[in-house]
Amino acid sequence: MLDLRLYLVTDRELCGGRPLEKVVEEAVKGGCTMVQLREKDLCTRDFIAQARAIQQVLNGTGVPLLINDRVDVALAIGADGVHLGQSDMSPVDARRLLGPDAIIGLSIEQVEQIYAANQMPIDYVAVSPVFPTRTKLDTCTPLGLIGSRAVVERSVKPVIGIGGINRQTALQAMQCGLKGIAVVSDIMSADCPKQVAQELKTIISQYANI
Amino acid sequence: MLDLRLYLVTDRELCGGRPLEKVVEEAVKGGCTMVQLREKDLCTRDFIAQARAIQQVLNGTGVPLLINDRVDVALAIGADGVHLGQSDMSPVDARRLLGPDAIIGLSIEQVEQIYAANQMPIDYVAVSPVFPTRTKLDTCTPLGLIGSRAVVERSVKPVIGIGGINRQTALQAMQCGLKGIAVVSDIMSADCPKQVAQELKTIISQYANI
């Protein structure tokens, strides 16, 4: 059973010089339940090296490692799965290459995309973005709380939210019926990622929808 | 037996608005023996779509299609192989994911890299760049004719040259003992790619080293 409650998405630039794997390690100690490695500027060789370093940190924790976009990187290191956007490999191709046990997630940027997503071989859906965000610059118009709830109501898969979710907004986001929230900057840029993760986990744990 | 004689590397921007697959089709009619699809700016989904279009054009010609860097794209479409640079996935990982029948090529940018390349599960080596080039901006100092010959003499695998090779320089390049030449701009930007490929093939065919 996938535990999507507190889903960490990485951003190396927000680590302020700390090694990414160190920040991830602390965040997982604070209660993150999933980790997605997102790298948009690294060459393939460095991406794979970074993925292996994160994998080592997660080893034994039970927290799955997903790779953003790159099925080749996931296959090279034997990651638990991938997270795909609407411009990435189709979930059908990814499932074929990764096999039945891989975790595959899909971002949807408009409510209408949930109908196609419902037909796809994926494990969860991410509403992206819920709120405006500065972490990811290629995002669409935020779906907001109403759009997020509309996705939850129409989805046959568990739904998480991403984009602009932090300790201030987590409560509202969870009220849409999400199974979890994806957090980037609030954890990655924190002086103490563990403590922020713990605080987020406390907020999330109030919800009966998980 | 790999026919590396006239190895086309694509560049969509040089096609002047023509569909890439159309230029490739003409070039192959002119005698190109290999095609490498190189895309550095496309999202994964568009890269896969472009690869499928090229694959369709090559279907039945016997000309293999290699994908630059991206093993995921190669796997998704069932391409014949990949061409890897020093910053791409390691040939060992790529071979493991692609299997024994895939064609795997590796660029080397310094003569000394041939010793490591000789130990790797690859099918050919590309000296990159032989001459200065404006097509690829992240290249190292050209190996030149002397460096290219030094690689050929030390390589246990067939060696091709890439970078600044066109109808004017092909003769000199082949004289280094190469098994073939990779061409980008001279073919991709030609009004008649087929004719340019034919002219290059005529130059190459004078060499007994192939």
Short mmCIF file of C-alpha atoms in Angstrom, two decimals:
data_model
loop_
_atom_site.label_atom_id
_atom_site.label_comp_id
_atom_site.label_asym_id
_atom_site.label_seq_id
_atom_site.Cartn_x
_atom_site.Cartn_y
_atom_site.Cartn_z
CA MET A 1 0.00 0.00 0.00
CA LEU A 2 1.50 3.30 -1.19
CA ASP A 3 2.00 5.82 1.60
CA LEU A 4 1.67 9.14 -0.20
CA ARG A 5 1.13 11.33 2.86
CA LEU A 6 4.30 13.42 2.83
CA TYR A 7 5.92 13.28 -0.57
CA LEU A 8 9.25 15.06 -0.88
CA VAL A 9 10.28 16.44 -4.27
CA THR A 10 13.94 17.42 -4.41
CA ASP A 11 15.49 20.68 -5.58
CA ARG A 12 19.24 20.81 -5.32
CA GLU A 13 19.38 24.58 -5.69
CA LEU A 14 17.36 25.09 -2.53
CA CYS A 15 19.81 23.08 -0.40
CA GLY A 16 22.13 26.05 0.09
CA GLY A 17 25.30 24.12 -0.56
CA ARG A 18 24.38 21.09 1.56
CA PRO A 19 24.59 17.74 -0.26
CA LEU A 20 21.14 16.83 -1.55
CA GLU A 21 21.31 13.36 -0.03
CA LYS A 22 21.91 14.89 3.42
CA VAL A 23 18.78 17.04 3.20
CA VAL A 24 16.76 14.06 1.96
CA GLU A 25 18.07 11.92 4.81
CA GLU A 26 16.97 14.49 7.40
CA ALA A 27 13.57 14.93 5.76
CA VAL A 28 12.95 11.21 5.80
CA LYS A 29 13.90 11.09 9.47
CA GLY A 30 11.19 13.72 9.97
CA GLY A 31 8.60 11.49 8.35
CA CYS A 32 8.60 11.90 4.57
CA THR A 33 6.95 8.84 3.06
CA MET A 34 8.08 9.16 -0.57
CA VAL A 35 10.99 10.83 -2.34
CA GLN A 36 11.00 12.05 -5.92
CA LEU A 37 14.37 13.03 -7.38
CA ARG A 38 13.85 15.87 -9.81
CA GLU A 39 16.84 17.06 -11.83
CA LYS A 40 16.42 19.17 -14.91
CA ASP A 41 19.96 20.38 -15.59
CA LEU A 42 22.26 17.46 -14.83
CA CYS A 43 23.81 15.37 -17.56
CA THR A 44 22.68 11.75 -17.54
CA ARG A 45 25.83 10.45 -15.89
CA ASP A 46 25.60 12.93 -12.99
CA PHE A 47 21.85 12.35 -12.67
CA ILE A 48 22.51 8.64 -12.23
CA ALA A 49 25.25 9.29 -9.68
CA GLN A 50 22.93 11.59 -7.71
CA ALA A 51 20.15 9.02 -7.87
CA ARG A 52 22.45 6.32 -6.52
CA ALA A 53 23.48 8.57 -3.62
CA ILE A 54 19.82 9.19 -2.69
CA GLN A 55 19.04 5.50 -3.08
CA GLN A 56 21.78 4.66 -0.59
CA VAL A 57 20.33 7.10 1.96
CA LEU A 58 16.84 5.58 1.56
CA ASN A 59 18.09 2.02 1.74
CA GLY A 60 16.42 0.26 4.67
CA THR A 61 13.96 3.09 5.39
CA GLY A 62 11.10 1.63 3.35
CA VAL A 63 10.66 5.01 1.65
CA PRO A 64 10.39 4.57 -2.13
CA LEU A 65 12.55 6.57 -4.53
CA LEU A 66 10.90 7.83 -7.70
CA ILE A 67 12.74 9.50 -10.55
CA ASN A 68 11.21 12.52 -12.26
CA ASP A 69 10.73 12.00 -16.01
CA ARG A 70 13.74 9.79 -16.73
CA VAL A 71 12.94 6.11 -17.11
CA ASP A 72 16.56 5.47 -18.17
CA VAL A 73 17.85 6.77 -14.84
CA ALA A 74 15.24 4.73 -12.96
CA LEU A 75 16.23 1.58 -14.82
CA ALA A 76 19.96 2.20 -14.44
CA ILE A 77 19.78 2.37 -10.64
CA GLY A 78 16.75 0.13 -10.09
CA ALA A 79 14.63 2.89 -8.56
CA ASP A 80 11.17 2.12 -7.24
CA GLY A 81 9.50 4.05 -10.02
CA VAL A 82 9.06 7.29 -11.92
CA HIS A 83 6.96 10.38 -11.77
CA LEU A 84 5.79 11.53 -15.18
CA GLY A 85 4.48 14.85 -16.43
CA GLN A 86 2.28 15.42 -19.44
CA SER A 87 5.42 16.05 -21.57
CA ASP A 88 7.29 12.97 -20.36
CA MET A 89 7.16 9.40 -21.64
CA SER A 90 3.61 8.07 -21.80
CA PRO A 91 2.65 5.97 -18.75
CA VAL A 92 1.90 3.06 -21.10
CA ASP A 93 5.49 3.03 -22.44
CA ALA A 94 6.90 3.56 -18.96
CA ARG A 95 4.90 0.67 -17.51
CA ARG A 96 6.06 -1.60 -20.32
CA LEU A 97 9.71 -0.73 -19.64
CA LEU A 98 9.56 -0.69 -15.84
CA GLY A 99 7.33 -3.68 -15.22
CA PRO A 100 4.25 -4.29 -13.09
CA ASP A 101 5.86 -3.61 -9.71
CA ALA A 102 7.16 -0.14 -10.44
CA ILE A 103 5.41 2.86 -8.92
CA ILE A 104 4.30 5.26 -11.64
CA GLY A 105 2.78 8.64 -10.91
CA LEU A 106 1.36 11.19 -13.31
CA SER A 107 0.94 14.94 -12.96
CA ILE A 108 -2.27 16.41 -14.26
CA GLU A 109 -2.55 20.10 -14.94
CA GLN A 110 -6.23 20.38 -15.85
CA VAL A 111 -9.28 18.71 -14.34
CA GLU A 112 -10.21 17.18 -17.70
CA GLN A 113 -6.92 15.23 -17.80
CA ILE A 114 -8.18 12.99 -15.00
CA TYR A 115 -10.38 11.06 -17.44
CA ALA A 116 -7.37 9.96 -19.51
CA ALA A 117 -5.36 9.36 -16.32
CA ASN A 118 -8.07 7.05 -15.03
CA GLN A 119 -7.41 4.75 -18.00
CA MET A 120 -3.65 4.66 -17.56
CA PRO A 121 -1.42 2.09 -15.82
CA ILE A 122 -0.46 4.48 -13.01
CA ASP A 123 -0.46 4.25 -9.23
CA TYR A 124 -1.34 7.80 -8.27
CA VAL A 125 -2.13 11.20 -9.69
CA ALA A 126 -0.59 14.52 -8.71
CA VAL A 127 -2.60 17.71 -9.13
CA SER A 128 -0.01 20.22 -10.35
CA PRO A 129 0.08 22.94 -9.27
CA VAL A 130 -2.45 23.34 -6.49
CA PHE A 131 -1.24 26.84 -5.61
CA PRO A 132 1.11 29.23 -7.44
CA THR A 133 4.77 28.21 -7.04
CA ARG A 134 8.16 29.63 -7.81
CA THR A 135 9.96 26.30 -7.54
CA LYS A 136 8.90 25.03 -10.94
CA LEU A 137 8.69 27.63 -13.67
CA ASP A 138 6.94 25.67 -16.42
CA THR A 139 3.73 25.12 -14.52
CA CYS A 140 0.22 25.89 -15.78
CA THR A 141 -2.46 27.96 -14.06
CA PRO A 142 -2.95 26.57 -10.56
CA LEU A 143 -5.95 24.29 -10.17
CA GLY A 144 -6.65 25.77 -6.77
CA LEU A 145 -8.71 24.15 -4.05
CA ILE A 146 -11.82 23.79 -6.18
CA GLY A 147 -9.93 22.23 -9.10
CA SER A 148 -8.07 19.90 -6.76
CA ARG A 149 -11.29 18.73 -5.18
CA ALA A 150 -12.79 18.19 -8.63
CA VAL A 151 -9.86 15.93 -9.54
CA VAL A 152 -10.18 13.97 -6.29
CA GLU A 153 -13.88 13.41 -6.94
CA ARG A 154 -13.27 12.11 -10.46
CA SER A 155 -10.12 10.03 -9.87
CA VAL A 156 -10.05 6.27 -9.54
CA LYS A 157 -6.47 6.53 -8.22
CA PRO A 158 -5.12 8.19 -5.07
CA VAL A 159 -4.51 11.90 -5.59
CA ILE A 160 -1.79 14.06 -4.09
CA GLY A 161 -1.24 17.77 -4.51
CA ILE A 162 1.92 19.62 -5.48
CA GLY A 163 2.81 23.25 -5.95
CA GLY A 164 2.88 25.94 -3.31
CA ILE A 165 2.21 23.48 -0.50
CA ASN A 166 3.95 24.28 2.78
CA ARG A 167 3.13 24.46 6.46
CA GLN A 168 0.86 27.44 5.82
CA THR A 169 -1.17 25.86 3.02
CA ALA A 170 -1.03 22.14 3.84
CA LEU A 171 -4.23 22.26 5.89
CA GLN A 172 -6.32 23.75 3.08
CA ALA A 173 -4.81 21.38 0.54
CA MET A 174 -5.58 18.28 2.59
CA GLN A 175 -9.18 19.46 3.00
CA CYS A 176 -9.66 18.80 -0.73
CA GLY A 177 -9.57 15.08 -0.01
CA LEU A 178 -5.96 14.46 -1.04
CA LYS A 179 -4.11 11.33 0.07
CA GLY A 180 -0.99 13.37 0.59
CA ILE A 181 0.95 16.47 -0.27
CA ALA A 182 4.15 16.96 -2.19
CA VAL A 183 6.48 19.52 -0.70
CA VAL A 184 9.58 21.07 -2.23
CA SER A 185 10.86 24.38 -0.89
CA ASP A 186 9.46 24.32 2.64
CA ILE A 187 11.56 21.23 3.37
CA MET A 188 14.48 21.59 0.96
CA SER A 189 15.37 25.12 2.05
CA ALA A 190 14.72 24.57 5.77
CA ASP A 191 17.56 24.92 8.24
CA CYS A 192 16.18 21.80 9.85
CA PRO A 193 14.42 19.68 7.22
CA LYS A 194 13.60 17.02 9.81
CA GLN A 195 11.64 19.41 11.99
CA VAL A 196 9.71 20.89 9.07
CA ALA A 197 8.82 17.40 7.88
CA GLN A 198 7.60 16.54 11.38
CA GLU A 199 5.45 19.67 11.49
CA LEU A 200 3.96 18.86 8.08
CA LYS A 201 3.30 15.29 9.15
CA THR A 202 1.39 16.54 12.18
CA ILE A 203 -0.84 18.68 9.96
CA ILE A 204 -1.45 15.83 7.51
CA SER A 205 -2.21 13.31 10.23
CA GLN A 206 -5.38 15.15 11.20
CA TYR A 207 -7.07 13.98 8.06
CA ALA A 208 -9.25 10.96 7.90
CA ASN A 209 -8.96 10.77 4.11
CA ILE A 210 -5.61 9.00 4.40
CA MET B 1 28.75 -6.25 -39.62
CA LEU B 2 28.29 -2.57 -38.79
CA ASP B 3 28.51 -0.27 -41.81
CA LEU B 4 29.85 2.94 -40.34
CA ARG B 5 30.95 4.58 -43.57
CA LEU B 6 28.55 7.50 -43.77
CA TYR B 7 27.01 8.20 -40.40
CA LEU B 8 24.35 10.89 -40.30
CA VAL B 9 23.84 12.83 -37.07
CA THR B 10 20.64 14.85 -37.07
CA ASP B 11 20.15 18.50 -36.23
CA ARG B 12 16.58 19.72 -36.54
CA GLU B 13 17.56 23.37 -36.53
CA LEU B 14 19.59 22.96 -39.70
CA CYS B 15 16.63 21.58 -41.66
CA GLY B 16 15.29 25.04 -42.43
CA GLY B 17 11.70 24.21 -41.67
CA ARG B 18 11.65 20.86 -43.48
CA PRO B 19 10.50 17.91 -41.37
CA LEU B 20 13.54 16.15 -39.96
CA GLU B 21 12.34 12.76 -41.12
CA LYS B 22 12.13 14.05 -44.71
CA VAL B 23 15.77 15.20 -44.67
CA VAL B 24 16.84 11.89 -43.14
CA GLU B 25 14.92 9.97 -45.78
CA GLU B 26 16.68 11.85 -48.58
CA ALA B 27 20.09 11.44 -46.94
CA VAL B 28 19.57 7.70 -46.64
CA LYS B 29 18.56 7.53 -50.30
CA GLY B 30 21.92 9.17 -50.98
CA GLY B 31 23.78 6.44 -49.14
CA CYS B 32 23.97 7.18 -45.42
CA THR B 33 24.67 3.93 -43.61
CA MET B 34 23.74 4.90 -40.03
CA VAL B 35 21.47 7.53 -38.47
CA GLN B 36 21.88 9.02 -35.03
CA LEU B 37 18.98 11.08 -33.72
CA ARG B 38 20.34 13.86 -31.54
CA GLU B 39 17.87 16.05 -29.68
CA LYS B 40 18.95 18.21 -26.80
CA ASP B 41 15.94 20.46 -26.30
CA LEU B 42 12.87 18.30 -26.81
CA CYS B 43 10.81 17.03 -23.91
CA THR B 44 10.82 13.26 -23.58
CA ARG B 45 7.40 12.80 -25.14
CA ASP B 46 8.30 14.82 -28.26
CA PHE B 47 11.71 13.13 -28.47
CA ILE B 48 9.99 9.74 -28.57
CA ALA B 49 7.52 10.95 -31.20
CA GLN B 50 10.39 12.27 -33.35
CA ALA B 51 12.28 9.01 -32.92
CA ARG B 52 9.26 7.01 -34.02
CA ALA B 53 8.91 9.18 -37.14
CA ILE B 54 12.57 8.61 -38.08
CA GLN B 55 12.23 4.90 -37.33
CA GLN B 56 9.33 4.68 -39.76
CA VAL B 57 11.40 6.32 -42.50
CA LEU B 58 14.28 3.89 -41.93
CA ASN B 59 12.03 0.86 -41.78
CA GLY B 60 13.07 -1.58 -44.51
CA THR B 61 16.23 0.32 -45.48
CA GLY B 62 18.57 -1.72 -43.28
CA VAL B 63 20.02 1.52 -41.90
CA PRO B 64 20.20 1.37 -38.09
CA LEU B 65 18.76 4.13 -35.91
CA LEU B 66 20.75 5.14 -32.85
CA ILE B 67 19.54 7.55 -30.20
CA ASN B 68 21.94 10.10 -28.75
CA ASP B 69 22.30 9.83 -24.97
CA ARG B 70 18.77 8.68 -24.09
CA VAL B 71 18.45 4.98 -23.35
CA ASP B 72 14.82 5.53 -22.28
CA VAL B 73 13.92 6.84 -25.74
CA ALA B 74 15.79 3.95 -27.39
CA LEU B 75 13.93 1.42 -25.24
CA ALA B 76 10.56 3.08 -25.74
CA ILE B 77 10.72 2.84 -29.53
CA GLY B 78 12.93 -0.23 -29.82
CA ALA B 79 15.75 1.62 -31.58
CA ASP B 80 18.82 -0.26 -32.77
CA GLY B 81 21.01 1.35 -30.15
CA VAL B 82 22.43 4.47 -28.58
CA HIS B 83 25.35 6.78 -29.00
CA LEU B 84 26.85 7.85 -25.69
CA GLY B 85 29.10 10.73 -24.73
CA GLN B 86 31.42 10.90 -21.76
CA SER B 87 28.64 12.62 -19.74
CA ASP B 88 25.92 10.15 -20.67
CA MET B 89 25.01 6.83 -19.08
CA SER B 90 28.01 4.54 -18.75
CA PRO B 91 28.27 1.97 -21.56
CA VAL B 92 28.16 -0.79 -18.95
CA ASP B 93 24.75 0.34 -17.66
CA ALA B 94 23.49 0.95 -21.19
CA ARG B 95 24.53 -2.53 -22.33
CA ARG B 96 22.80 -4.09 -19.33
CA LEU B 97 19.56 -2.25 -20.13
CA LEU B 98 19.66 -2.61 -23.93
CA GLY B 99 20.90 -6.16 -24.23
CA PRO B 100 23.64 -7.85 -26.25
CA ASP B 101 22.23 -7.04 -29.70
CA ALA B 102 22.02 -3.27 -29.32
CA ILE B 103 24.55 -1.09 -31.09
CA ILE B 104 26.37 1.11 -28.59
CA GLY B 105 28.81 3.82 -29.63
CA LEU B 106 30.95 6.04 -27.46
CA SER B 107 32.46 9.45 -28.15
CA ILE B 108 35.97 10.02 -26.97
CA GLU B 109 37.36 13.51 -26.64
CA GLN B 110 40.98 12.76 -25.72
CA VAL B 111 43.37 10.15 -27.03
CA GLU B 112 43.86 8.73 -23.52
CA GLN B 113 40.14 7.85 -23.28
CA ILE B 114 40.62 5.09 -25.84
CA TYR B 115 42.21 2.83 -23.22
CA ALA B 116 39.05 2.87 -21.08
CA ALA B 117 36.89 2.61 -24.20
CA ASN B 118 38.79 -0.52 -25.26
CA GLN B 119 37.52 -2.23 -22.09
CA MET B 120 33.90 -1.23 -22.56
CA PRO B 121 30.98 -3.18 -24.07
CA ILE B 122 30.71 -0.91 -27.10
CA ASP B 123 30.59 -1.48 -30.85
CA TYR B 124 32.44 1.55 -32.12
CA VAL B 125 34.24 4.68 -31.01
CA ALA B 126 33.73 8.20 -32.33
CA VAL B 127 36.61 10.68 -32.21
CA SER B 128 34.90 13.94 -31.25
CA PRO B 129 35.59 16.45 -32.59
CA VAL B 130 38.09 15.82 -35.36
CA PHE B 131 37.92 19.41 -36.59
CA PRO B 132 36.43 22.54 -35.01
CA THR B 133 32.63 22.62 -35.35
CA ARG B 134 29.83 25.06 -34.76
CA THR B 135 27.11 22.40 -34.71
CA LYS B 136 27.80 21.21 -31.18
CA LEU B 137 28.82 23.87 -28.72
CA ASP B 138 29.94 21.75 -25.77
CA THR B 139 32.82 20.08 -27.58
CA CYS B 140 36.42 19.90 -26.39
CA THR B 141 39.58 20.89 -28.26
CA PRO B 142 39.59 19.12 -31.62
CA LEU B 143 41.77 16.02 -31.75
CA GLY B 144 42.82 16.91 -35.27
CA LEU B 145 44.26 14.50 -37.80
CA ILE B 146 47.16 13.45 -35.60
CA GLY B 147 44.94 12.80 -32.57
CA SER B 148 42.43 10.90 -34.71
CA ARG B 149 45.15 8.70 -36.14
CA ALA B 150 46.49 8.07 -32.63
CA VAL B 151 43.02 6.88 -31.54
CA VAL B 152 42.70 4.62 -34.59
CA GLU B 153 46.09 3.05 -33.85
CA ARG B 154 45.17 2.33 -30.21
CA SER B 155 41.55 1.24 -30.65
CA VAL B 156 40.36 -2.36 -30.61
CA LYS B 157 36.98 -1.17 -32.01
CA PRO B 158 36.14 0.50 -35.31
CA VAL B 159 36.66 4.25 -35.14
CA ILE B 160 34.67 6.97 -36.86
CA GLY B 161 35.26 10.71 -36.82
CA ILE B 162 32.79 13.48 -36.05
CA GLY B 163 33.03 17.24 -35.94
CA GLY B 164 33.70 19.58 -38.84
CA ILE B 165 33.57 16.77 -41.39
CA ASN B 166 32.09 17.74 -44.73
CA ARG B 167 32.85 17.32 -48.42
CA GLN B 168 35.92 19.54 -48.04
CA THR B 169 37.45 17.69 -45.08
CA ALA B 170 36.20 14.12 -45.55
CA LEU B 171 39.25 13.09 -47.56
CA GLN B 172 41.74 14.16 -44.89
CA ALA B 173 39.64 12.59 -42.15
CA MET B 174 39.43 9.23 -43.90
CA GLN B 175 43.20 9.24 -44.37
CA CYS B 176 43.53 8.82 -40.58
CA GLY B 177 42.33 5.25 -40.95
CA LEU B 178 38.73 5.84 -39.90
CA LYS B 179 36.03 3.29 -40.73
CA GLY B 180 33.62 6.11 -41.47
CA ILE B 181 32.71 9.71 -40.94
CA ALA B 182 29.83 11.31 -39.11
CA VAL B 183 28.33 14.29 -40.86
CA VAL B 184 25.85 16.82 -39.53
CA SER B 185 25.58 20.23 -41.19
CA ASP B 186 26.84 19.42 -44.68
CA ILE B 187 23.92 17.03 -45.14
CA MET B 188 21.26 18.46 -42.80
CA SER B 189 21.43 21.97 -44.24
CA ALA B 190 21.83 20.90 -47.88
CA ASP B 191 19.20 21.86 -50.43
CA CYS B 192 19.55 18.32 -51.71
CA PRO B 193 20.66 16.04 -48.86
CA LYS B 194 20.59 13.04 -51.17
CA GLN B 195 23.14 14.52 -53.55
CA VAL B 196 25.47 15.63 -50.76
CA ALA B 197 25.32 12.16 -49.24
CA GLN B 198 26.17 10.66 -52.63
CA GLU B 199 29.15 12.99 -53.00
CA LEU B 200 30.39 12.10 -49.52
CA LYS B 201 29.93 8.40 -50.23
CA THR B 202 32.08 8.75 -53.36
CA ILE B 203 34.88 10.32 -51.32
CA ILE B 204 34.67 7.66 -48.61
CA SER B 205 34.59 4.79 -51.06
CA GLN B 206 38.16 5.50 -52.19
CA TYR B 207 39.48 4.16 -48.93
CA ALA B 208 40.66 0.66 -48.45
CA ASN B 209 40.44 0.91 -44.67
CA ILE B 210 36.71 0.20 -44.81
#
